[in-house]
Amino acid sequence: MRVLSGIQPSGKLHIGNYYGAMRQHLHLQAEHNCFFFIADYHALTSNPAADDVAACTLDVAMDYIALGLDTQKTVFWRQSDVPEVTELTWLLSCVTPMGLLQRCTSYKDKIAQGLAPNHGLFAYPVLQAADILIFNSELVPVGADQKQHIEVTRDIAGRFNSAYGEVFTIPKEHIIEAVAIVPGVDGRKMSKSYGNTIGIFEPESKVKKKIMKIVTDSIPVAEPKDPDKCNVFALLKLIASPEELGEWDEKYRSGGMGYGEAKKRLAELVIDYFKPFRVKRAELEDNIDYVKGVLADGAERARAVAGQTLKKARQVVGLRR
Ligand code: ADP
Ligand code: TRP
């Protein structure tokens, strides 16, 4: 199946991104024909500094490759290297009702937060639809926060197809729900915007320090604790083996365990798990040309597919020579 997903280069990736999205993307590579890209056009909607866009894009590329992206099998590119998507965005915009975009909750939420919206932010779901449709994607793995954008994509594809003929494959969404929400060190959703993240590749000493500071309640050591209410346990669930998790569950419930003990073990597990990826990441940092080469090769492969779909779409709407 053709699987496609994008990730925005809007800061250092954290373990919430890994367990919530990237790990599932990487697992899908074994069985599917995967297309993954770095959504730098989308990142511009929040007007980041130019140097940050460029640096974060390379960071995300190195992160994905270090974490196991199969550069031979999977097509991996920078969105802006395939400008065909912006042209398709225009064709799709012309069949997209305003109301459809006005109903998008991610847009409404940002306005509610007091953000002055630009047109890019409003049109964001149309660009996302173009990303998906131009590659004839069948399955789009995304977190629950992106579900509505996939519904919008399906709606736009249906409208275009009924107006002009069957040009686009209607994609299915594939919500990644195995991991609900990864909590940050303060117990809220781990997110760049809350400053509560544990970075995948930040120095090990910092990872440990942050884990030791995870917010817990103040139940005394001797007393039983509810693992399901503990942020440390929520993270242990992601990384400990089922046997070990069972042991922690018992320790929590029987009392006599301090949170410090669980935090220490969590830090060990996180550091051990990411160690081999960290080695690979360091190699890539010394070999940026290789990373740029992977993206350039991916862009070429992506453009070959995108160009064909765009050609069909141009034809059917009447942009013919
Ligand atoms: P952030 O909130 O840090 O800005 P993004 O919105 O860029 O993260 O998310 C990128 C991907 O990672 C999305 O698919 C999102 O669903 C997933 N993700 C981000 N934070 C978490 C989290 N705390 N738990 C689970 N998944 C997450
Ligand atoms: N909007 C997505 C996010 O913020 C990123 C994205 C852009 C995407 N284009 C996409 C995801 C196409 C899936 C398919 O997470």
Coordinates of C-alpha atoms and ligand atoms in Angstrom, one line a residue:
M1 CA 0.0 0.0 0.0
R2 CA 1.2 3.6 -0.6
V3 CA 1.7 5.2 2.8
L4 CA 2.4 8.9 3.2
S5 CA 3.1 11.1 6.1
G6 CA 4.7 14.5 6.8
I7 CA 6.3 16.1 9.8
Q8 CA 6.8 19.8 10.4
P9 CA 10.4 21.0 11.0
S10 CA 9.4 23.2 13.9
G11 CA 11.9 22.4 16.6
K12 CA 13.9 19.6 18.1
L13 CA 12.0 16.3 18.0
H14 CA 11.0 14.8 21.4
I15 CA 10.1 11.4 22.6
G16 CA 6.4 12.4 22.3
N17 CA 6.9 12.7 18.6
Y18 CA 8.8 9.4 18.5
Y19 CA 6.3 7.3 20.4
G20 CA 3.3 9.2 19.0
A21 CA 4.3 9.3 15.3
M22 CA 7.8 8.5 14.1
R23 CA 8.1 5.0 15.5
Q24 CA 4.9 3.9 13.8
H25 CA 6.1 5.5 10.5
L26 CA 9.3 3.6 10.7
H27 CA 7.5 0.3 11.4
L28 CA 5.3 0.7 8.3
Q29 CA 8.4 0.7 6.1
A30 CA 8.8 -3.1 6.3
E31 CA 5.4 -3.8 4.7
H32 CA 4.5 -0.8 2.7
N33 CA 5.6 1.6 0.0
C34 CA 6.3 4.6 2.2
F35 CA 6.6 8.3 1.3
F36 CA 7.7 10.5 4.2
F37 CA 8.5 14.2 3.9
I38 CA 9.5 17.2 5.9
A39 CA 6.7 19.7 5.7
D40 CA 8.8 22.9 5.5
Y41 CA 6.1 24.8 3.5
H42 CA 3.7 24.1 6.3
A43 CA 6.2 25.4 8.9
L44 CA 6.2 28.8 7.2
T45 CA 2.6 29.4 8.4
S46 CA 4.1 30.4 11.8
N47 CA 6.7 32.7 10.3
P48 CA 9.8 31.1 11.8
A49 CA 13.3 32.7 11.3
A50 CA 14.8 31.7 7.9
D51 CA 17.9 30.1 9.5
D52 CA 15.7 28.1 11.8
V53 CA 13.7 26.6 9.0
A54 CA 16.8 25.5 7.2
A55 CA 18.5 24.1 10.4
C56 CA 15.3 22.4 11.7
T57 CA 14.7 20.7 8.3
L58 CA 18.2 19.2 8.4
D59 CA 17.8 18.2 12.0
V60 CA 14.5 16.4 11.3
A61 CA 16.2 14.6 8.3
M62 CA 19.1 13.4 10.5
D63 CA 16.7 12.3 13.2
Y64 CA 14.6 10.2 10.9
I65 CA 17.6 8.7 9.2
A66 CA 19.3 8.0 12.5
L67 CA 16.1 6.4 13.9
G68 CA 16.0 3.9 11.1
L69 CA 14.5 5.4 7.9
D70 CA 15.3 3.1 5.1
T71 CA 16.8 5.5 2.6
Q72 CA 16.8 2.9 -0.2
K73 CA 13.2 1.7 0.1
T74 CA 11.4 4.7 1.5
V75 CA 11.0 8.0 -0.5
F76 CA 12.1 10.8 1.9
W77 CA 12.3 14.4 0.8
R78 CA 11.8 18.1 1.7
Q79 CA 8.3 19.3 0.8
S80 CA 9.6 22.5 -0.8
D81 CA 11.8 20.5 -3.2
V82 CA 8.6 19.3 -4.9
P83 CA 6.9 22.6 -5.9
E84 CA 4.3 20.7 -7.8
V85 CA 2.3 20.5 -4.6
T86 CA 1.9 24.2 -4.5
E87 CA 0.5 24.2 -8.0
L88 CA -1.9 21.4 -7.1
T89 CA -2.9 23.4 -4.0
W90 CA -4.2 26.1 -6.2
L91 CA -6.2 23.7 -8.3
L92 CA -7.7 22.1 -5.2
S93 CA -8.3 25.5 -3.6
C94 CA -10.7 26.3 -6.5
V95 CA -13.0 23.4 -5.5
T96 CA -12.6 23.9 -1.7
P97 CA -15.6 25.7 0.0
M98 CA -14.6 28.4 2.5
G99 CA -16.8 26.8 5.1
L100 CA -14.8 23.5 5.0
L101 CA -11.7 25.4 6.1
Q102 CA -13.5 27.7 8.5
R103 CA -14.6 24.6 10.4
C104 CA -11.1 23.2 10.9
T105 CA -10.5 23.0 14.7
S106 CA -6.7 23.4 14.5
Y107 CA -7.3 26.8 12.8
K108 CA -10.1 27.8 15.2
D109 CA -7.9 26.8 18.2
K110 CA -5.0 29.0 17.0
I111 CA -7.4 32.0 16.6
A112 CA -8.8 31.3 20.0
Q113 CA -5.3 31.4 21.4
G114 CA -5.1 35.0 20.1
L115 CA -2.9 34.3 17.0
A116 CA -3.5 36.7 14.1
P117 CA -4.1 34.2 11.3
N118 CA -2.5 34.5 7.9
H119 CA -3.9 33.1 4.7
G120 CA -1.3 30.3 4.8
L121 CA -2.6 29.0 8.1
F122 CA -6.2 29.1 6.8
A123 CA -5.2 27.3 3.6
Y124 CA -2.9 24.9 5.4
P125 CA -5.4 21.9 5.0
V126 CA -5.5 22.4 1.3
L127 CA -1.7 22.2 1.0
Q128 CA -1.9 19.1 3.2
A129 CA -4.6 17.6 0.8
A130 CA -2.2 18.3 -2.1
D131 CA 0.6 16.6 -0.3
I132 CA -1.5 13.5 0.1
L133 CA -3.3 13.4 -3.2
I134 CA -0.4 14.2 -5.5
F135 CA 1.2 10.9 -4.5
N136 CA -1.9 8.8 -4.8
S137 CA -1.6 8.0 -1.1
E138 CA -3.8 5.2 0.2
L139 CA -2.9 5.3 3.9
V140 CA -2.0 8.4 5.9
P141 CA -0.7 7.6 9.4
V142 CA -1.3 10.6 11.6
G143 CA -2.0 11.4 15.2
A144 CA -5.5 12.1 16.3
D145 CA -4.9 15.9 16.1
Q146 CA -4.7 15.5 12.3
K147 CA -7.8 13.4 11.8
Q148 CA -9.9 16.3 10.6
H149 CA -7.3 17.3 8.0
I150 CA -7.6 13.8 6.4
E151 CA -11.3 14.2 6.3
V152 CA -10.9 17.5 4.6
T153 CA -8.6 15.8 2.1
R154 CA -11.1 13.2 1.4
D155 CA -13.8 15.8 0.9
I156 CA -11.7 17.9 -1.5
A157 CA -10.7 14.8 -3.5
G158 CA -14.3 13.8 -3.8
R159 CA -15.3 17.2 -5.0
F160 CA -12.5 17.4 -7.5
N161 CA -13.2 13.9 -8.8
S162 CA -16.9 14.5 -9.2
A163 CA -16.3 17.7 -11.0
Y164 CA -13.6 16.5 -13.4
G165 CA -13.4 12.7 -13.3
E166 CA -11.5 10.2 -11.2
V167 CA -8.1 11.8 -10.9
F168 CA -7.4 11.2 -7.2
T169 CA -7.3 8.2 -5.0
I170 CA -9.4 8.8 -1.9
P171 CA -7.0 8.1 1.0
K172 CA -7.8 6.3 4.2
E173 CA -6.7 7.8 7.5
H174 CA -4.7 5.6 9.8
I175 CA -4.9 7.1 13.3
I176 CA -2.0 6.2 15.4
E177 CA -3.8 5.5 18.7
A178 CA -1.7 2.8 20.3
V179 CA 0.0 5.6 22.3
A180 CA -2.6 8.1 23.5
I181 CA -0.7 11.2 24.6
V182 CA 2.8 11.1 25.8
P183 CA 3.1 13.3 28.9
G184 CA 5.8 15.9 29.3
V185 CA 7.9 16.4 32.4
D186 CA 5.2 18.7 33.9
G187 CA 2.4 16.1 33.2
R188 CA 0.8 18.1 30.4
K189 CA 1.0 16.7 26.8
M190 CA 4.7 16.7 25.8
S191 CA 5.0 19.5 23.3
K192 CA 7.5 22.0 22.0
S193 CA 5.1 24.7 22.7
Y194 CA 5.0 23.9 26.5
G195 CA 8.8 23.6 27.0
N196 CA 8.2 20.3 28.8
T197 CA 9.9 17.9 26.3
I198 CA 12.6 15.2 26.6
G199 CA 14.5 15.6 23.3
I200 CA 15.4 12.4 21.5
F201 CA 18.9 13.5 20.9
E202 CA 19.7 15.9 23.7
P203 CA 22.7 15.0 25.8
E204 CA 22.2 12.0 28.0
S205 CA 23.0 14.0 31.2
K206 CA 20.2 16.4 30.3
V207 CA 17.8 13.5 29.6
K208 CA 18.5 12.1 33.0
K209 CA 18.1 15.5 34.7
K210 CA 14.8 16.1 33.1
I211 CA 13.5 12.6 33.9
M212 CA 14.5 13.0 37.6
K213 CA 12.4 16.2 37.6
I214 CA 9.2 14.7 36.3
V215 CA 6.3 15.9 38.3
T216 CA 4.8 13.3 40.7
D217 CA 2.4 13.5 43.6
S218 CA 3.6 13.6 47.2
I219 CA 2.4 10.2 48.5
P220 CA 5.0 9.0 51.0
V221 CA 7.4 6.2 50.0
A222 CA 5.8 3.7 52.3
E223 CA 2.3 4.1 50.9
P224 CA 0.8 2.3 47.9
K225 CA 0.6 4.4 44.7
D226 CA -1.7 4.3 41.6
P227 CA 0.5 3.7 38.6
D228 CA -2.2 4.9 36.2
K229 CA -2.0 8.4 37.7
C230 CA 1.7 8.6 37.5
N231 CA 3.6 10.5 34.7
V232 CA 6.7 8.3 35.3
F233 CA 4.7 5.1 34.9
A234 CA 3.1 6.5 31.7
L235 CA 6.6 6.8 30.2
L236 CA 7.7 3.5 31.5
K237 CA 4.8 1.9 29.7
L238 CA 6.3 3.1 26.4
I239 CA 9.7 1.7 26.9
A240 CA 9.8 -1.1 29.6
S241 CA 9.3 -4.7 28.6
P242 CA 5.9 -6.1 29.6
E243 CA 7.5 -8.2 32.3
E244 CA 9.3 -5.3 33.8
L245 CA 6.3 -3.1 33.6
G246 CA 4.3 -5.8 35.5
E247 CA 7.0 -5.6 38.3
W248 CA 6.7 -1.8 38.5
D249 CA 3.0 -2.0 38.6
E250 CA 3.3 -4.3 41.6
K251 CA 5.9 -2.1 43.3
Y252 CA 3.7 0.9 42.9
R253 CA 0.6 -0.8 44.3
S254 CA 2.3 -2.5 47.2
G255 CA 4.0 0.6 48.6
G256 CA 7.6 1.0 49.8
M257 CA 8.7 2.4 46.5
G258 CA 9.7 6.0 46.0
Y259 CA 9.2 7.8 42.7
G260 CA 12.9 8.5 42.5
E261 CA 13.6 4.8 42.0
A262 CA 11.2 4.5 39.1
K263 CA 12.6 7.7 37.5
K264 CA 16.1 6.4 37.8
R265 CA 15.1 3.2 35.9
L266 CA 13.2 5.2 33.3
A267 CA 16.2 7.4 32.6
E268 CA 18.4 4.2 32.2
L269 CA 15.9 2.7 29.8
V270 CA 15.5 5.9 27.7
I271 CA 19.2 6.4 27.5
D272 CA 19.9 2.7 26.5
Y273 CA 17.1 2.6 24.0
F274 CA 18.3 5.7 22.1
K275 CA 22.0 5.0 22.4
P276 CA 22.6 3.2 19.0
F277 CA 20.5 5.9 17.3
R278 CA 22.6 8.6 19.0
V279 CA 25.8 7.0 17.5
K280 CA 24.2 7.0 14.0
R281 CA 23.0 10.6 14.5
A282 CA 26.5 11.7 15.4
E283 CA 27.9 10.1 12.2
L284 CA 25.3 11.9 10.1
E285 CA 26.2 15.2 11.7
D286 CA 29.7 14.7 10.4
N287 CA 28.3 13.9 7.0
I288 CA 25.8 16.5 6.1
D289 CA 26.4 16.0 2.4
Y290 CA 25.2 12.5 2.7
V291 CA 22.0 13.7 4.4
K292 CA 21.5 16.4 1.7
G293 CA 22.0 13.7 -0.9
V294 CA 19.3 11.5 0.6
L295 CA 16.9 14.4 0.4
A296 CA 17.9 15.3 -3.1
D297 CA 17.4 11.7 -4.3
G298 CA 14.1 11.5 -2.5
A299 CA 13.0 14.8 -4.1
E300 CA 13.8 13.3 -7.5
R301 CA 11.8 10.2 -6.9
A302 CA 8.9 12.2 -5.4
R303 CA 8.8 14.6 -8.3
A304 CA 8.5 11.8 -10.8
V305 CA 5.2 10.7 -9.2
A306 CA 4.0 14.2 -8.4
G307 CA 4.6 15.5 -11.9
Q308 CA 2.4 12.8 -13.4
T309 CA -0.6 13.5 -11.1
L310 CA -0.2 17.2 -11.6
K311 CA -0.2 16.7 -15.4
K312 CA -3.5 14.8 -15.2
A313 CA -5.1 17.4 -12.9
R314 CA -4.0 20.3 -15.2
Q315 CA -5.5 18.5 -18.2
V316 CA -8.9 17.8 -16.7
V317 CA -9.4 21.4 -15.4
G318 CA -8.6 22.7 -18.9
L319 CA -5.0 23.9 -18.5
R320 CA -4.0 22.5 -21.8
R321 CA -1.6 23.6 -24.4
Ligands
ADP1 P1 4.5 19.5 19.1 O1 3.2 19.4 19.9 O2 5.7 19.2 20.0 O3 4.6 20.8 18.3 P2 3.8 18.3 16.6 O4 2.4 18.9 16.7 O5 4.8 18.9 15.6 O6 4.4 18.3 18.1 O7 3.6 16.8 16.3 C1 4.3 16.0 15.4 C2 3.7 14.6 15.5 O8 4.0 14.0 16.8 C3 2.2 14.5 15.3 O9 1.9 13.4 14.5 C4 1.7 14.4 16.7 O10 0.5 13.7 16.8 C5 2.8 13.6 17.4 N1 2.9 14.0 18.8 C6 3.4 15.2 19.3 N2 3.4 15.3 20.6 C7 2.9 14.1 21.1 C8 2.6 13.6 22.4 N3 2.9 14.3 23.5 N4 2.1 12.4 22.4 C9 1.8 11.7 21.3 N5 2.0 12.1 20.0 C10 2.6 13.3 19.9
TRP2 N1 0.0 18.8 9.3 C1 0.8 17.7 9.8 C2 1.3 17.9 11.2 O1 1.4 19.0 11.7 C3 2.1 17.5 8.9 C4 1.7 17.2 7.5 C5 1.7 18.1 6.4 C6 1.1 16.0 7.0 N2 1.3 17.4 5.3 C7 0.9 16.2 5.6 C8 0.8 14.8 7.6 C9 0.4 15.2 4.8 C10 0.3 13.8 6.8 C11 0.1 14.0 5.4 O2 1.6 16.9 11.9

